[in-house]
Tab-separated table of C-alpha atoms in Angstrom:
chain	number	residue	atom	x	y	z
W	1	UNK	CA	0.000	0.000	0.000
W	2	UNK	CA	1.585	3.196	-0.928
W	3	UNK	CA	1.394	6.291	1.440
W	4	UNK	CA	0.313	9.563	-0.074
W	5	UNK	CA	1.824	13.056	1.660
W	6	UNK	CA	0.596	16.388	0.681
W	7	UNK	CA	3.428	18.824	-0.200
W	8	UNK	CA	4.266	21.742	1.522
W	9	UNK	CA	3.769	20.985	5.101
W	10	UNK	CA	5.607	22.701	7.730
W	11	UNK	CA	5.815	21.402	10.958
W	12	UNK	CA	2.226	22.546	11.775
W	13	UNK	CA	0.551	20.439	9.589
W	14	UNK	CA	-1.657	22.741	7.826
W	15	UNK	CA	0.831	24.650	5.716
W	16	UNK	CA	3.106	27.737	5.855
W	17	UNK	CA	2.841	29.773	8.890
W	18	UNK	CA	0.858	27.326	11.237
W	19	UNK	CA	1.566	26.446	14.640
W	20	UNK	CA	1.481	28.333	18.049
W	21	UNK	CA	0.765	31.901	17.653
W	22	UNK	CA	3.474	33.598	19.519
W	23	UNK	CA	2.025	36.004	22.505
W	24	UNK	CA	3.327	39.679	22.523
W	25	UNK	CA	5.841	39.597	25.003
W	26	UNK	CA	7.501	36.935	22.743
W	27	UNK	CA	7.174	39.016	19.734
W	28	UNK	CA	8.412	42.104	21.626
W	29	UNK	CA	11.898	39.946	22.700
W	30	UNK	CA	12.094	38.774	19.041
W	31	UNK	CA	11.555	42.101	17.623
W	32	UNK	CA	14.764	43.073	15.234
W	33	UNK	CA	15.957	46.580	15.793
W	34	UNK	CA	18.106	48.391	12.881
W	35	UNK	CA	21.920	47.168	12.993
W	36	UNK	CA	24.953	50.054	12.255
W	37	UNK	CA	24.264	51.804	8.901
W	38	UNK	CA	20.221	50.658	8.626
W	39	UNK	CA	17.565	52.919	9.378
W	40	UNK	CA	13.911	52.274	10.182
W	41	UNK	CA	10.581	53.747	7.652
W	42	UNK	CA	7.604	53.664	6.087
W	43	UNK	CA	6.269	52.606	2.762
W	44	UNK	CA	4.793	56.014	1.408
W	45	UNK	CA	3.925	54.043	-1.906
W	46	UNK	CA	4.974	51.290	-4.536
W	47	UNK	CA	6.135	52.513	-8.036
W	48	UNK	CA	6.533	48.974	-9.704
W	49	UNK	CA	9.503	46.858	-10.454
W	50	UNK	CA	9.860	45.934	-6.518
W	51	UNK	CA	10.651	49.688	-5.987
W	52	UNK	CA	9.178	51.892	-3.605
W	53	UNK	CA	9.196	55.015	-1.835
W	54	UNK	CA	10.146	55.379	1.545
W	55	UNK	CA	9.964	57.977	4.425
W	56	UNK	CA	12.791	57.111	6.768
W	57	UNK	CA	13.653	57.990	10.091
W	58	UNK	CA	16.443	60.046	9.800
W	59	UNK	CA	14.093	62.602	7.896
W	60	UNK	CA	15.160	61.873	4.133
W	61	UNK	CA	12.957	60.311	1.294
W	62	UNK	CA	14.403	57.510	-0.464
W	63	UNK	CA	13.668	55.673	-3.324
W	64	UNK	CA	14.473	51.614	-2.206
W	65	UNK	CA	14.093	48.282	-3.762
W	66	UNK	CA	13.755	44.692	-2.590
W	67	UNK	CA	17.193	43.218	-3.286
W	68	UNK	CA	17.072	40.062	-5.410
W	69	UNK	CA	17.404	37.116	-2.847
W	70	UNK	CA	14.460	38.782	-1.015
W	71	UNK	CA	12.192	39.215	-3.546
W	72	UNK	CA	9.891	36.429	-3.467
W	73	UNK	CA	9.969	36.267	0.311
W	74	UNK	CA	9.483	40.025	1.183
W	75	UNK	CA	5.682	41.021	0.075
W	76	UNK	CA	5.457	44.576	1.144
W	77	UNK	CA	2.243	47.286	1.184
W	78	UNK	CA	1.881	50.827	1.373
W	79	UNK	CA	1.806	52.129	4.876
W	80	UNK	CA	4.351	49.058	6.293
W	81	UNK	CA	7.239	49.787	8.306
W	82	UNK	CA	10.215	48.401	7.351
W	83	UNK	CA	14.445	48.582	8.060
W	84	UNK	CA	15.970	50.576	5.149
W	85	UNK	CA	20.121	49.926	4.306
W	86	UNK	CA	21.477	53.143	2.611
W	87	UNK	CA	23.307	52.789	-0.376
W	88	UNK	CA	26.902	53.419	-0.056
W	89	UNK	CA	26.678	56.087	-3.152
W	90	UNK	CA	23.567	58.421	-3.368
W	91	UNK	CA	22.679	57.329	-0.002
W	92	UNK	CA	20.127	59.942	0.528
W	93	UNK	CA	18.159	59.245	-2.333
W	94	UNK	CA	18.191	55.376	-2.745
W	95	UNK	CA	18.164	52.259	-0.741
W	96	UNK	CA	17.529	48.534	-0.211
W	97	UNK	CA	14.713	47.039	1.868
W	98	UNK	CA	15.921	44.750	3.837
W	99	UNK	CA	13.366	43.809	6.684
W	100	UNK	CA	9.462	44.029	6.450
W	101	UNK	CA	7.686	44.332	10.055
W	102	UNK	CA	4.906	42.612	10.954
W	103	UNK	CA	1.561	44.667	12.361
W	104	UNK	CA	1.929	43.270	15.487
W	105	UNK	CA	5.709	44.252	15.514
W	106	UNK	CA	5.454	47.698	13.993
W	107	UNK	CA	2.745	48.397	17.308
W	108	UNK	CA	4.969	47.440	19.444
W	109	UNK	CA	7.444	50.051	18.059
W	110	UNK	CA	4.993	52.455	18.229
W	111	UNK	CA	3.968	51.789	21.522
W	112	UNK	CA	8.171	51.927	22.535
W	113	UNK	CA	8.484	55.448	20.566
W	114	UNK	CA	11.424	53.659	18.138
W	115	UNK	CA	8.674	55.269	15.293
């Protein structure tokens, strides 16, 4: 008798992203913070080719992109808050998005004043 498994089963059994949802004080000690040389912001608006524009902490407007390795796994939407890394040349105009928050996540910067 041959066994039959459905594909794409995590360890939750019912697909991507299933399993114990994690409480907020374990999503506020997981939270990632910007490293040396990134900078938190938020999506103003998407302008197509996995380029956006973003309003970023430090006060400057730059146009960013979702790097290549990322692109599949990063879906982001106008009004999310994600970590911004500055390019080395035109840094104040243009960046990569490297980290997409999570609503739960971007409250609980809110609520801790890093936004």
């Amino acid at each position: 008798m041959l066994a039959y498994y459905s594909r794409g089963q995590g360890r939750g059994g019912h697909g991507k992203g299933s399993g114990t949802p994690l409480s907020a004080d374990e999503e506020r000690r997981r939270l990632r913070f910007p490293r040396e040389g990134e900078v938190l912001g938020l999506v103003l608006g998407l302008m197509g080719g996995s380029r956006m524009k973003v309003a970023c902490k430090d006060g400057k407007e730059r146009m960013c992109r979702i790097p290549g390795k990322l692109k599949n796994k990063i879906w982001v939407k106008e009004g999310d808050v994600v970590i911004v890394r500055p390019f080395s040349i035109q840094g104040d105009t243009k960046g990569d998005v490297i980290w997409r928050y999570f609503p739960l996540q971007a409250r609980i910067l809110k609520e801790e004043g890093h936004i």
